[in-house]
């Protein structure tokens, strides 16, 4: 049962952020020009594939074997999250209404 729960939690940790990611892609498709929306989608696809390959090829085993690599990756991820949080706190909330009528 322990192995089952570990697999379930690993799968949930892998799939859970996809909903938020999809909202981001949909939001960029609605609010950005077509070229920028396609670029956003391609970047997301690239990182999805990279994550899947890393999981498949056992990046976790590599990180367990090299504790310094694990610390570097965790530090880099933490800095990115802190930077995103600070930029969200500093940003001004605006409510813009776009004219969506057809010409």
mmCIF file of C-alpha atoms in Angstrom:
data_model
loop_
_atom_site.group_PDB
_atom_site.id
_atom_site.type_symbol
_atom_site.label_atom_id
_atom_site.label_comp_id
_atom_site.label_asym_id
_atom_site.label_seq_id
_atom_site.Cartn_x
_atom_site.Cartn_y
_atom_site.Cartn_z
ATOM 1 C CA UNK A 1 0.000 0.000 0.000
ATOM 2 C CA UNK A 2 2.909 2.361 0.717
ATOM 3 C CA UNK A 3 4.239 2.031 -2.833
ATOM 4 C CA UNK A 4 0.753 2.679 -4.213
ATOM 5 C CA UNK A 5 0.407 5.899 -2.208
ATOM 6 C CA UNK A 6 3.885 7.057 -3.236
ATOM 7 C CA UNK A 7 3.014 6.498 -6.895
ATOM 8 C CA UNK A 8 -0.320 8.256 -6.463
ATOM 9 C CA UNK A 9 1.288 11.274 -4.804
ATOM 10 C CA UNK A 10 4.035 11.421 -7.430
ATOM 11 C CA UNK A 11 1.433 11.344 -10.196
ATOM 12 C CA UNK A 12 -0.606 14.043 -8.467
ATOM 13 C CA UNK A 13 2.491 16.217 -8.031
ATOM 14 C CA UNK A 14 3.230 15.814 -11.741
ATOM 15 C CA UNK A 15 -0.301 16.477 -13.015
ATOM 16 C CA UNK A 16 -1.682 19.034 -10.516
ATOM 17 C CA UNK A 17 0.099 22.125 -11.925
ATOM 18 C CA UNK A 18 -1.214 21.408 -15.423
ATOM 19 C CA UNK A 19 -4.577 23.051 -14.656
ATOM 20 C CA UNK A 20 -2.898 26.318 -13.719
ATOM 21 C CA UNK A 21 -0.602 26.027 -16.705
ATOM 22 C CA UNK A 22 -3.578 25.568 -19.022
ATOM 23 C CA UNK A 23 -5.216 28.673 -17.562
ATOM 24 C CA UNK A 24 -2.028 30.621 -18.265
ATOM 25 C CA UNK A 25 -1.913 29.398 -21.884
ATOM 26 C CA UNK A 26 -5.615 30.137 -22.422
ATOM 27 C CA UNK A 27 -5.233 33.593 -20.865
ATOM 28 C CA UNK A 28 -2.276 34.392 -23.112
ATOM 29 C CA UNK A 29 -4.219 33.181 -26.145
ATOM 30 C CA UNK A 30 -7.078 35.527 -25.274
ATOM 31 C CA UNK A 31 -5.058 38.593 -24.313
ATOM 32 C CA UNK A 32 -1.966 38.413 -26.532
ATOM 33 C CA UNK A 33 -1.443 38.627 -30.271
ATOM 34 C CA UNK A 34 -1.495 35.324 -32.133
ATOM 35 C CA UNK A 35 2.287 35.197 -32.594
ATOM 36 C CA UNK A 36 2.972 35.681 -28.885
ATOM 37 C CA UNK A 37 0.268 33.157 -27.932
ATOM 38 C CA UNK A 38 1.862 30.527 -30.198
ATOM 39 C CA UNK A 39 5.276 31.295 -28.721
ATOM 40 C CA UNK A 40 3.870 30.852 -25.214
ATOM 41 C CA UNK A 41 2.279 27.541 -26.182
ATOM 42 C CA UNK A 42 5.525 26.297 -27.753
ATOM 43 C CA UNK A 43 7.518 27.211 -24.647
ATOM 44 C CA UNK A 44 5.017 25.392 -22.438
ATOM 45 C CA UNK A 45 5.133 22.338 -24.724
ATOM 46 C CA UNK A 46 8.934 22.332 -24.603
ATOM 47 C CA UNK A 47 9.028 22.405 -20.816
ATOM 48 C CA UNK A 48 6.284 19.760 -20.541
ATOM 49 C CA UNK A 49 8.315 17.419 -22.718
ATOM 50 C CA UNK A 50 11.488 18.247 -20.783
ATOM 51 C CA UNK A 51 9.751 17.458 -17.484
ATOM 52 C CA UNK A 52 8.343 14.183 -18.807
ATOM 53 C CA UNK A 53 11.763 13.108 -20.094
ATOM 54 C CA UNK A 54 13.436 14.044 -16.828
ATOM 55 C CA UNK A 55 10.913 11.949 -14.911
ATOM 56 C CA UNK A 56 11.286 9.050 -17.333
ATOM 57 C CA UNK A 57 15.077 9.028 -17.238
ATOM 58 C CA UNK A 58 15.237 9.228 -13.442
ATOM 59 C CA UNK A 59 16.361 12.715 -12.542
ATOM 60 C CA UNK A 60 15.376 11.895 -8.958
ATOM 61 C CA UNK A 61 17.989 9.134 -8.783
ATOM 62 C CA UNK A 62 20.594 11.506 -10.179
ATOM 63 C CA UNK A 63 19.691 14.150 -7.618
ATOM 64 C CA UNK A 64 19.937 11.596 -4.790
ATOM 65 C CA UNK A 65 23.374 10.558 -6.025
ATOM 66 C CA UNK A 66 24.564 14.180 -6.284
ATOM 67 C CA UNK A 67 23.328 16.176 -3.266
ATOM 68 C CA UNK A 68 25.040 19.341 -4.541
ATOM 69 C CA UNK A 69 22.985 19.158 -7.761
ATOM 70 C CA UNK A 70 19.824 18.806 -5.689
ATOM 71 C CA UNK A 71 20.706 21.886 -3.638
ATOM 72 C CA UNK A 72 21.500 23.916 -6.764
ATOM 73 C CA UNK A 73 18.185 22.976 -8.400
ATOM 74 C CA UNK A 74 16.222 23.711 -5.225
ATOM 75 C CA UNK A 75 17.999 27.056 -4.804
ATOM 76 C CA UNK A 76 17.339 28.065 -8.417
ATOM 77 C CA UNK A 77 13.665 27.085 -8.157
ATOM 78 C CA UNK A 78 13.287 28.938 -4.861
ATOM 79 C CA UNK A 79 14.822 32.088 -6.307
ATOM 80 C CA UNK A 80 12.479 31.974 -9.293
ATOM 81 C CA UNK A 81 9.418 31.550 -7.032
ATOM 82 C CA UNK A 82 10.574 34.403 -4.757
ATOM 83 C CA UNK A 83 11.152 36.649 -7.802
ATOM 84 C CA UNK A 84 7.670 35.849 -9.148
ATOM 85 C CA UNK A 85 6.120 36.549 -5.735
ATOM 86 C CA UNK A 86 7.901 39.875 -5.336
ATOM 87 C CA UNK A 87 6.899 40.966 -8.833
ATOM 88 C CA UNK A 88 3.269 40.034 -8.109
ATOM 89 C CA UNK A 89 3.286 42.026 -4.868
ATOM 90 C CA UNK A 90 4.816 45.063 -6.619
ATOM 91 C CA UNK A 91 2.444 44.989 -9.594
ATOM 92 C CA UNK A 92 -0.564 47.247 -9.711
ATOM 93 C CA UNK A 93 -3.951 45.676 -10.175
ATOM 94 C CA UNK A 94 -5.711 46.991 -13.249
ATOM 95 C CA UNK A 95 -9.045 46.175 -14.714
ATOM 96 C CA UNK A 96 -9.088 46.783 -18.435
ATOM 97 C CA UNK A 97 -12.061 46.137 -20.603
ATOM 98 C CA UNK A 98 -11.246 45.397 -24.208
ATOM 99 C CA UNK A 99 -13.653 46.038 -26.992
ATOM 100 C CA UNK A 100 -14.362 42.508 -28.254
ATOM 101 C CA UNK A 101 -16.924 43.536 -30.885
ATOM 102 C CA UNK A 102 -16.371 42.292 -34.407
ATOM 103 C CA UNK A 103 -15.597 44.958 -37.018
#
